[in-house]
Short mmCIF file of C-alpha atoms and ligand atoms in Angstrom, two decimals:
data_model
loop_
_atom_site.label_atom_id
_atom_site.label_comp_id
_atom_site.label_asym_id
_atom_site.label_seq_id
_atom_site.Cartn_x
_atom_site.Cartn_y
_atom_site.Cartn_z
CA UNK B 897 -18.26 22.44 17.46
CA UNK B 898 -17.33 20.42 21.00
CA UNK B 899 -15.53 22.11 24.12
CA UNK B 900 -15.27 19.05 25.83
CA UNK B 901 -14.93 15.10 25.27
CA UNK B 902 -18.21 13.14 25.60
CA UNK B 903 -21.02 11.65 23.79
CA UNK B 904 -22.75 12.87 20.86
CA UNK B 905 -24.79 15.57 22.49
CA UNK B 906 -21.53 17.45 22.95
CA UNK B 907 -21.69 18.50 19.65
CA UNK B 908 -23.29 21.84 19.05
CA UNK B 909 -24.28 24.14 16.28
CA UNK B 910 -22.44 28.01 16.61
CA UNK B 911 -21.60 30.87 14.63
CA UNK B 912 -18.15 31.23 14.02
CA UNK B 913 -16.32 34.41 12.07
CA UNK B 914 -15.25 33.10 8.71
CA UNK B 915 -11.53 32.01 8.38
CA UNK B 916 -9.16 34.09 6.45
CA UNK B 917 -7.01 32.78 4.54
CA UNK B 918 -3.00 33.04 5.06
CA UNK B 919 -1.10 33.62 2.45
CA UNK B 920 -0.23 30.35 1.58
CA UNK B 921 -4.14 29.03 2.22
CA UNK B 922 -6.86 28.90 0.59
CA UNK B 923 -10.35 29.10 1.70
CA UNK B 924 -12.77 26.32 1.13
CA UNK B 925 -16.83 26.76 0.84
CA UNK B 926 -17.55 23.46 2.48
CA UNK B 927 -20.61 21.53 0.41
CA UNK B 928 -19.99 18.32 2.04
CA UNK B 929 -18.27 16.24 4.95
CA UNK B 930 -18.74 13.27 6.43
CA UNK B 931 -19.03 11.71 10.01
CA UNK B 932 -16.82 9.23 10.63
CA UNK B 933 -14.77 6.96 13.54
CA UNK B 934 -11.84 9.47 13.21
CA UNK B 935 -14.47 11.83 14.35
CA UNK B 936 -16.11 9.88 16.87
CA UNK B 937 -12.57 9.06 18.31
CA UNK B 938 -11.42 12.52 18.48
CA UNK B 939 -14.96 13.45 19.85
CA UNK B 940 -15.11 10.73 22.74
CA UNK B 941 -11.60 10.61 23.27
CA UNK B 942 -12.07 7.73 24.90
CA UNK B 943 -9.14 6.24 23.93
CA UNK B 944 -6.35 8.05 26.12
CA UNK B 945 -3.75 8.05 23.38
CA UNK B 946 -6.02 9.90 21.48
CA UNK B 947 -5.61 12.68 23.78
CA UNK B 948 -1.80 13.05 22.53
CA UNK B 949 -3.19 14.54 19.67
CA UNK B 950 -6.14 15.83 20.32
CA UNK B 951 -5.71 18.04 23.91
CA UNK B 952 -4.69 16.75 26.74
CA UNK B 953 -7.46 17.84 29.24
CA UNK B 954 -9.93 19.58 26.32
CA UNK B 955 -9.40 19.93 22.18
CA UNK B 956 -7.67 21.73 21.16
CA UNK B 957 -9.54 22.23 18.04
CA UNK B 958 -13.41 22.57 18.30
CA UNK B 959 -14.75 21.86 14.55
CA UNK B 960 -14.16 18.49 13.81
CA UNK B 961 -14.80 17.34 10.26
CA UNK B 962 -11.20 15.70 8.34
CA UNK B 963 -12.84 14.94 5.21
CA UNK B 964 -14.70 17.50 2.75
CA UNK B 965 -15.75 17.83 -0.85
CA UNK B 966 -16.72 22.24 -1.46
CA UNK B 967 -15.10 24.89 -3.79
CA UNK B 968 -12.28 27.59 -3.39
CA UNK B 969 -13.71 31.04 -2.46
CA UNK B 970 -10.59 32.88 -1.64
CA UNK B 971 -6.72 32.28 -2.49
CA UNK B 972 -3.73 33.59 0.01
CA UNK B 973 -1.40 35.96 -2.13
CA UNK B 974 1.25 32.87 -2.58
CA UNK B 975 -0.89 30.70 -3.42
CA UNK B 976 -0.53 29.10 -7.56
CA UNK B 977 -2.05 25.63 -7.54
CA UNK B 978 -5.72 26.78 -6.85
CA UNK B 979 -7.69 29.27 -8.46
CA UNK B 980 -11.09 30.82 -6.65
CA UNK B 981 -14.12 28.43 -8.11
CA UNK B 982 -12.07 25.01 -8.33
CA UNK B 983 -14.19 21.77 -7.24
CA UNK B 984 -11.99 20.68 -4.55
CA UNK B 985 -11.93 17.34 -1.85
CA UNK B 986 -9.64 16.01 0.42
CA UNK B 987 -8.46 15.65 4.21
CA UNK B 988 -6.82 17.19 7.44
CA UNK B 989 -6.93 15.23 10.63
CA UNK B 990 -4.51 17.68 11.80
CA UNK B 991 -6.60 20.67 12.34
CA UNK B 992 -9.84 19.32 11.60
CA UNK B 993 -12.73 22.31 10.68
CA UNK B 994 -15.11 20.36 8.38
CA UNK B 995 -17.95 20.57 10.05
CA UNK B 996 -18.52 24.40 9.19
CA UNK B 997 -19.09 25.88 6.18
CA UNK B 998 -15.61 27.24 5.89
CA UNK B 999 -12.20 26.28 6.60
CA UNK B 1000 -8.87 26.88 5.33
CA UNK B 1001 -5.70 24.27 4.54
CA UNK B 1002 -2.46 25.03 2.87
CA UNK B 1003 -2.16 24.27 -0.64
CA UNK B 1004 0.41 22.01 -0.19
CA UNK B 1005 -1.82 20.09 2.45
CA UNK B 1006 -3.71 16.77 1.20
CA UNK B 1007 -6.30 18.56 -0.94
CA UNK B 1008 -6.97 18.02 -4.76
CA UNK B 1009 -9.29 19.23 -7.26
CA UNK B 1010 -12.58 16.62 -7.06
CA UNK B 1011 -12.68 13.78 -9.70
CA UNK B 1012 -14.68 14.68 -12.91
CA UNK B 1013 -16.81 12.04 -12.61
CA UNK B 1014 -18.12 12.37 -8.87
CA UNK B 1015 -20.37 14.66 -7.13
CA UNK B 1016 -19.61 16.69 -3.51
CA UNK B 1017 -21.56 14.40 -1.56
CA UNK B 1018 -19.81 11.09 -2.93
CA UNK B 1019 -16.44 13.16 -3.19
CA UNK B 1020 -16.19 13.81 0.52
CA UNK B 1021 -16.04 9.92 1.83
CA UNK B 1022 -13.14 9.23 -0.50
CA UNK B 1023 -10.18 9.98 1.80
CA UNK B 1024 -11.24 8.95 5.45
CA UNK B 1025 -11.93 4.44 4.93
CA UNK B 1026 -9.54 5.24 1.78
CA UNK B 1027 -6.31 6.45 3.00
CA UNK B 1028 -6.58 3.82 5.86
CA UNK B 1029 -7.01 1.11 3.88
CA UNK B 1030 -4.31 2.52 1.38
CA UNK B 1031 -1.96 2.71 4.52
CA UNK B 1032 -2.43 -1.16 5.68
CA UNK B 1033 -2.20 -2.90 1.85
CA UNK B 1034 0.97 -0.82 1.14
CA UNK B 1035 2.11 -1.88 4.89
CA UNK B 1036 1.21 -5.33 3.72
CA UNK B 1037 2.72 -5.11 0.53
CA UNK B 1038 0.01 -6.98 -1.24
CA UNK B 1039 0.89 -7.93 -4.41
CA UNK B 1040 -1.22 -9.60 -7.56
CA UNK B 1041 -2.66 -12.86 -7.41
CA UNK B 1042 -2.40 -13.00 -3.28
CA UNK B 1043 -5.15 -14.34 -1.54
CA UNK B 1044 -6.64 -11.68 1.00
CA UNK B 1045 -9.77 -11.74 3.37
CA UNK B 1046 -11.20 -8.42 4.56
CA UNK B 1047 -13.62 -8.75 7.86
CA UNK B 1048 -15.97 -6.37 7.88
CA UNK B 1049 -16.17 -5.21 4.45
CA UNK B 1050 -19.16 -3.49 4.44
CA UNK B 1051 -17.09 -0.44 6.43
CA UNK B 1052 -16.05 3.19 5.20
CA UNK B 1053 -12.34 1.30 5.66
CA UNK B 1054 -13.27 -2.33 4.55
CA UNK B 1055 -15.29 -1.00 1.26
CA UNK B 1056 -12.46 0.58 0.25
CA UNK B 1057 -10.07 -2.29 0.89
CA UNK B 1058 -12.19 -4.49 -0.79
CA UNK B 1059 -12.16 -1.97 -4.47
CA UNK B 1060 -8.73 -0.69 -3.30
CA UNK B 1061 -7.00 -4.74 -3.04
CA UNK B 1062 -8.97 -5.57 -6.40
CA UNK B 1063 -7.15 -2.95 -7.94
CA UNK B 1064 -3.76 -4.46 -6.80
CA UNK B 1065 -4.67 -8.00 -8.07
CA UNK B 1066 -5.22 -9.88 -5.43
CA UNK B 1067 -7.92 -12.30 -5.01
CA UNK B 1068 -10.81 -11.08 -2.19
CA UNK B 1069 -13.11 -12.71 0.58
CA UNK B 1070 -15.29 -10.06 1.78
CA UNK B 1071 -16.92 -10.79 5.02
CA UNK B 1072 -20.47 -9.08 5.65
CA UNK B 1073 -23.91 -9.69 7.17
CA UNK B 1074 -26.30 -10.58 4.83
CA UNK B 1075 -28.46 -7.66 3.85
CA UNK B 1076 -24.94 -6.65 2.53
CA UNK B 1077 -23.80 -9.35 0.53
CA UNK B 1078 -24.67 -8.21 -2.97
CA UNK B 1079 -23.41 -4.96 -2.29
CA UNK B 1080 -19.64 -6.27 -1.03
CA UNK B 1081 -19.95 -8.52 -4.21
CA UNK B 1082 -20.89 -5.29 -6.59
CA UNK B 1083 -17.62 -4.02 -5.18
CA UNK B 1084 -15.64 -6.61 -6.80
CA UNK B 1085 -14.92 -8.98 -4.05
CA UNK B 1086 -14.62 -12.63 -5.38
CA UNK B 1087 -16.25 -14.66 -2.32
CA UNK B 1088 -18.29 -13.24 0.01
CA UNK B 1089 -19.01 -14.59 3.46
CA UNK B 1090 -22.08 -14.14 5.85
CA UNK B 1091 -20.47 -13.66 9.23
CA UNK B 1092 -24.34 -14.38 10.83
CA UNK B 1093 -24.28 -17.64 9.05
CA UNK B 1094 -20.55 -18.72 8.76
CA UNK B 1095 -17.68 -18.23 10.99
CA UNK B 1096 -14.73 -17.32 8.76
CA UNK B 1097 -12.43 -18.45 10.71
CA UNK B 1098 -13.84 -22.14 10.33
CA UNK B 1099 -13.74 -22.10 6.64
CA UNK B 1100 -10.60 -23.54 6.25
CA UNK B 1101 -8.76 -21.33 3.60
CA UNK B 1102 -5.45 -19.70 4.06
CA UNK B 1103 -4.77 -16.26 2.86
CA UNK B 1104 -1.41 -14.22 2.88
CA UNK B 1105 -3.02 -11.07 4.38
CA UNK B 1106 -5.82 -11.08 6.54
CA UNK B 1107 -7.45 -7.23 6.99
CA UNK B 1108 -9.97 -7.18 10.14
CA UNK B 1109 -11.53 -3.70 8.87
CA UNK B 1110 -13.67 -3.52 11.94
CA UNK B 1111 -11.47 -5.27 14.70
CA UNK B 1112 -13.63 -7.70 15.85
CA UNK B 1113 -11.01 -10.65 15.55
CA UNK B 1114 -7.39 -11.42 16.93
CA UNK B 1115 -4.51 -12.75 15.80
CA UNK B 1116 -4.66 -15.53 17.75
CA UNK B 1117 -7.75 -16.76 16.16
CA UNK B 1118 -6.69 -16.05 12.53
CA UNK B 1119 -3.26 -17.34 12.95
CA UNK B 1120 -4.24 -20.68 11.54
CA UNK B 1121 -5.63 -18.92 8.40
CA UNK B 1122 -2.53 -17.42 7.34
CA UNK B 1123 -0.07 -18.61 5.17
CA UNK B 1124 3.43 -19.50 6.45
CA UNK B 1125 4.31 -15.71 6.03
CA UNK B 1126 0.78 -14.23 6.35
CA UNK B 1127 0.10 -10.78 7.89
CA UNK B 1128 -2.60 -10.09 10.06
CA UNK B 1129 -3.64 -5.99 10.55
CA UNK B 1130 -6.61 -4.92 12.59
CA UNK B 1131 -8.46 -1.35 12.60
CA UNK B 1132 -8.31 -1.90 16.32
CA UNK B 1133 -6.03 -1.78 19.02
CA UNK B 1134 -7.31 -5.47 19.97
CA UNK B 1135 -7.62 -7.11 24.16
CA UNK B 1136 -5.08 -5.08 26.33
CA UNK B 1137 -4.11 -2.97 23.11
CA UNK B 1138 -2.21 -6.17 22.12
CA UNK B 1139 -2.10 -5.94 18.38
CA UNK B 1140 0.61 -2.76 19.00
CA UNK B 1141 2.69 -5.62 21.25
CA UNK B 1142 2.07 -7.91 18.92
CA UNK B 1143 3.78 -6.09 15.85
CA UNK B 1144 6.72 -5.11 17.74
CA UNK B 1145 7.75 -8.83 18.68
CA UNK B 1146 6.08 -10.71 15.74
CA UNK B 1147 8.15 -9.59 13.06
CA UNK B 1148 11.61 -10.08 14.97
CA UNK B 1149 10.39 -14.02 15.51
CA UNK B 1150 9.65 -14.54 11.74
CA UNK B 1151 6.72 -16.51 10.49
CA UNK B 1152 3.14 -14.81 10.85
CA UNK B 1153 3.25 -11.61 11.33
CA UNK B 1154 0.57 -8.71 12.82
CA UNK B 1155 1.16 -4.87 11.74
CA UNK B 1156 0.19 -1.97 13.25
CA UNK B 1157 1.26 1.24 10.80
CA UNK B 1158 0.75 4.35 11.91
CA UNK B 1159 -1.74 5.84 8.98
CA UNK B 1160 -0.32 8.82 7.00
CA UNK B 1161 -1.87 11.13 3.95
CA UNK B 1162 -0.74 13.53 1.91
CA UNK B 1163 -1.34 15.19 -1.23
CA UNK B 1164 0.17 12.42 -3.41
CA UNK B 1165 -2.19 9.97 -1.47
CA UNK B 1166 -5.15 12.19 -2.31
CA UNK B 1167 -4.48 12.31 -5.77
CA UNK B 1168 -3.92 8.66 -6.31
CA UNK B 1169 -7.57 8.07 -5.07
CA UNK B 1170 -8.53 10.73 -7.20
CA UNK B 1171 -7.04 8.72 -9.99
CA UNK B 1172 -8.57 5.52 -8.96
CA UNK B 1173 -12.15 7.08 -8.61
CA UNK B 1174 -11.32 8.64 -12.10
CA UNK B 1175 -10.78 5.47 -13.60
CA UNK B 1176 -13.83 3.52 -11.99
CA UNK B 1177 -11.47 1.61 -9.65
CA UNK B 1178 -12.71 3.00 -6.19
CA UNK B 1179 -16.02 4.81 -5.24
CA UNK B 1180 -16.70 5.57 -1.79
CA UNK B 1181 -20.16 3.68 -0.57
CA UNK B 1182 -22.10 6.25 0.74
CA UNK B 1183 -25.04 5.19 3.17
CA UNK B 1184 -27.22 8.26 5.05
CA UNK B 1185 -26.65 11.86 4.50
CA UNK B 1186 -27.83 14.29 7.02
CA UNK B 1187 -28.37 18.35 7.38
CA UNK B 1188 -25.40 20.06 9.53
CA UNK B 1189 -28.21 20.84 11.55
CA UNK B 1190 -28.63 17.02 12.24
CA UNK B 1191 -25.10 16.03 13.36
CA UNK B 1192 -25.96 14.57 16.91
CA UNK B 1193 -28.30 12.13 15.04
CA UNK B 1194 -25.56 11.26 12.30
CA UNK B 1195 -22.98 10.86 15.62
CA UNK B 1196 -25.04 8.58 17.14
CA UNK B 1197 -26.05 6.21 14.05
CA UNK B 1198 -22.07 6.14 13.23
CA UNK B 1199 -21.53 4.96 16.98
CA UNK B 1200 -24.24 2.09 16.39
CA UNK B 1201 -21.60 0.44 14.76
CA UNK B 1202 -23.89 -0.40 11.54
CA UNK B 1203 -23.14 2.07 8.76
CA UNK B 1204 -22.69 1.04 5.48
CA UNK B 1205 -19.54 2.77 4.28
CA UNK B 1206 -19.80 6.29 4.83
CA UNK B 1207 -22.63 8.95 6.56
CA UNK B 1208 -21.97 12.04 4.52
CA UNK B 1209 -23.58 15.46 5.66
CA UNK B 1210 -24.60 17.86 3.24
CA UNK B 1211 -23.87 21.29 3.22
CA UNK B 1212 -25.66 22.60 0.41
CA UNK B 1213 -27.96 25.07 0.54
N1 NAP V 55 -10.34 5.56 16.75
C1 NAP V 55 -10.18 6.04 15.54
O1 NAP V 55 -9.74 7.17 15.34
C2 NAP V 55 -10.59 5.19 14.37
C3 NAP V 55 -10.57 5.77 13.12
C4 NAP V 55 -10.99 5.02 12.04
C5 NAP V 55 -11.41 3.72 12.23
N2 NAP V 55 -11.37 3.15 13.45
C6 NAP V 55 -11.86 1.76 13.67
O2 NAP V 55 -11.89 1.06 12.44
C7 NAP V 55 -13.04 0.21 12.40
C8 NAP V 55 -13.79 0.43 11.11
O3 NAP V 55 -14.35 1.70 11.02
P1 NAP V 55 -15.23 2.03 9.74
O4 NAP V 55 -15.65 3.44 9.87
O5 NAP V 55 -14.53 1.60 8.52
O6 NAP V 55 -16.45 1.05 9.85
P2 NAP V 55 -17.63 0.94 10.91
O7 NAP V 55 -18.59 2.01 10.73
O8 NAP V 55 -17.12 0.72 12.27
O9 NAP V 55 -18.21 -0.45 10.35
C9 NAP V 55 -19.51 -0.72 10.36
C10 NAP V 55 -19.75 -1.97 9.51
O10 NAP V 55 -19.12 -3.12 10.10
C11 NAP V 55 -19.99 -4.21 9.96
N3 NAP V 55 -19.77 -5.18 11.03
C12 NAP V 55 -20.05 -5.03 12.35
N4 NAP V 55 -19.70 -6.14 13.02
C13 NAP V 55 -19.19 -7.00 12.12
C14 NAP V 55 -18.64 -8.31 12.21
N5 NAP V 55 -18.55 -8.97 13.36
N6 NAP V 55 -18.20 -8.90 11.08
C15 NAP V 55 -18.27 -8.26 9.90
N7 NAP V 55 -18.79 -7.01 9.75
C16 NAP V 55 -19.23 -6.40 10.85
C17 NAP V 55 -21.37 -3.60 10.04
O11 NAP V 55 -22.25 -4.37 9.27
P3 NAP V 55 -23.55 -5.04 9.95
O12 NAP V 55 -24.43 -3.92 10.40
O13 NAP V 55 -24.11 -5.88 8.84
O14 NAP V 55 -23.03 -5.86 11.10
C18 NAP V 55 -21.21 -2.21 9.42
O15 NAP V 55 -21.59 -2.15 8.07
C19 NAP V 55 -13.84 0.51 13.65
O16 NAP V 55 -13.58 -0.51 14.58
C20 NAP V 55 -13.31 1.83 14.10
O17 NAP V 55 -13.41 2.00 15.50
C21 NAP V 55 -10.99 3.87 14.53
#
């Protein structure tokens, strides 16, 4: 748990009572979660805007932890669409309360029973890079046989845009580093570019969406790359938080546009990436797992920027 913004080391290991479920709750045995930028962001708060959400001065709530693979252990009276022993993942950036070895949601919240074909550890990173990624392509409405480059694919957000897009039909350029490039290509991207050896935005193709899933470009730089309607999205706010400017005037002068969506889940969401995991469409990459015990080290490695897809930490006993 954290009692106050800051780096890593704010993070501490307690005892906490166990949650008891409401009546409309249920009570999750947490086997795995993962530590991710929503964490890190909520942790650092070092964007002010964050703060909205988060607490104002301190947060508001001290487990952090929004994604989590574990099993039901106890049911509120109401509850009808859980029984005690199901296999359950999902995610709540509301109240966070991963990282702990219980926590409780509403049914009706964005949980599901886990996909038959996964285990906890590679359950929990389905939701975090996935709902994000399901949030932009929708935004962009990307539709089959579109021509779509995702920077920065080797990301819990960009490896899921890179299965998720494939899924939708459109045609992929991944960009990685190069230790990465058979990986981004295992996960069905059609071209794959070394960003330490080519500068994409030299190569001279034009694509109708272009998905920076690690905001490292701008819109002003891809501009030329995109098609005489082409949409530009970025994970980050961008110089001067200029991508939210940017996709309030953009779209009322026609032409290339940027989008900025304000990411949503729910249950529906959760189960359609259930469904896609199911049927071999989308599995979350999973790089380092760590011990609960270890979670300043797992902060830390997140916050160098170099993770491969997701940094799960295991629960299990
Ligand atoms: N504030 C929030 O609440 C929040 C929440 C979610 C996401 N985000 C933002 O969304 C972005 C993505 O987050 P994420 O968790 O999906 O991924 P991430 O952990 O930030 O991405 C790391 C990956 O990006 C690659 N990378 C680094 N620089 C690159 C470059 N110039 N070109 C191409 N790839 C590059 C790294 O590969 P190499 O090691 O090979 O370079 C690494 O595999 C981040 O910018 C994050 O801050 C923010």
């Amino acid at each position: 748990m954290y009692t106050k913004y800051g780096p890593p080391e704010v993070a501490e290991l307690r005892e906490l009572d166990k949650p008891v479920p409401k009546e409309n709750e249920v009570l999750i045995k947490v086997y795995a979660t993962t530590v991710n930028r929503t964490d890190c962001g909520f942790r650092s708060a070092s964007y002010f805007i964050i703060r909205l959400f988060s607490g104002l001065f301190e947060p508001k709530h001290q487990v952090l932890g929004n994604e989590f693979a574990g099993e039901i252990e106890a049911i509120g009276q109401d509850v009808t669409s859980f029984k005690v022993g199901d296999q359950v993942f999902g995610y709540n950036d509301t109240t966070f309360g991963a990282h702990a070895e219980y926590m409780t949601m509403r049914e009706t919240d964005s949980l599901t029973t886990m996909p038959g074909n996964l285990i906890h550890h590679e359950s929990a990173p389905i939701c975090e890079g996935g709902h994000y990624a399901l949030c932009d392509i929708r935004a962009a409405k990307v539709k089959g046989g579109q021509d779509v480059l995702v920077n920065g694919a080797t990301g819990a957000i960009g490896s899921a845009a890179v299965q998720l897009l494939k899924h939708f039909g459109a045609n992929v350029t991944a960009v990685c580093g190069t230790k990465n490039l058979a990986l981004v290509k295992s996960l069905g991207a059609d071209e794959v570019i070394d960003y330490l050896k080519v500068d994409f935005i030299k190569t001279g193709k034009k694509f109708d969406f272009i998905y920076d899933a690690v905001g490292k470009s701008s819109f002003g730089k891809c501009k030329p790359l995109l098609k005489k309607h082409g949409i530009y999205k970025s994970t980050e706010l961008g110089k001067n938080s200029e991508n939210i400017f940017l996709a309030l005037i953009t779209p009322v002068l026609g032409g290339k546009r940027v989008l900025f969506p304000i990411p949503t889940i729910n249950k529906e969401d959760v189960v359609f990436l259930k469904e896609l995991v199911e049927k071999g469409a989308f599995k979350p990459v999973v790089d380092r797992q760590y011990k609960l015990e270890q979670i300043v080290e797992a902060y830390k490695y997140v916050e160098t920027g170099q993770k491969i897809g997701n940094v799960v930490i295991n629960l299990m006993q």
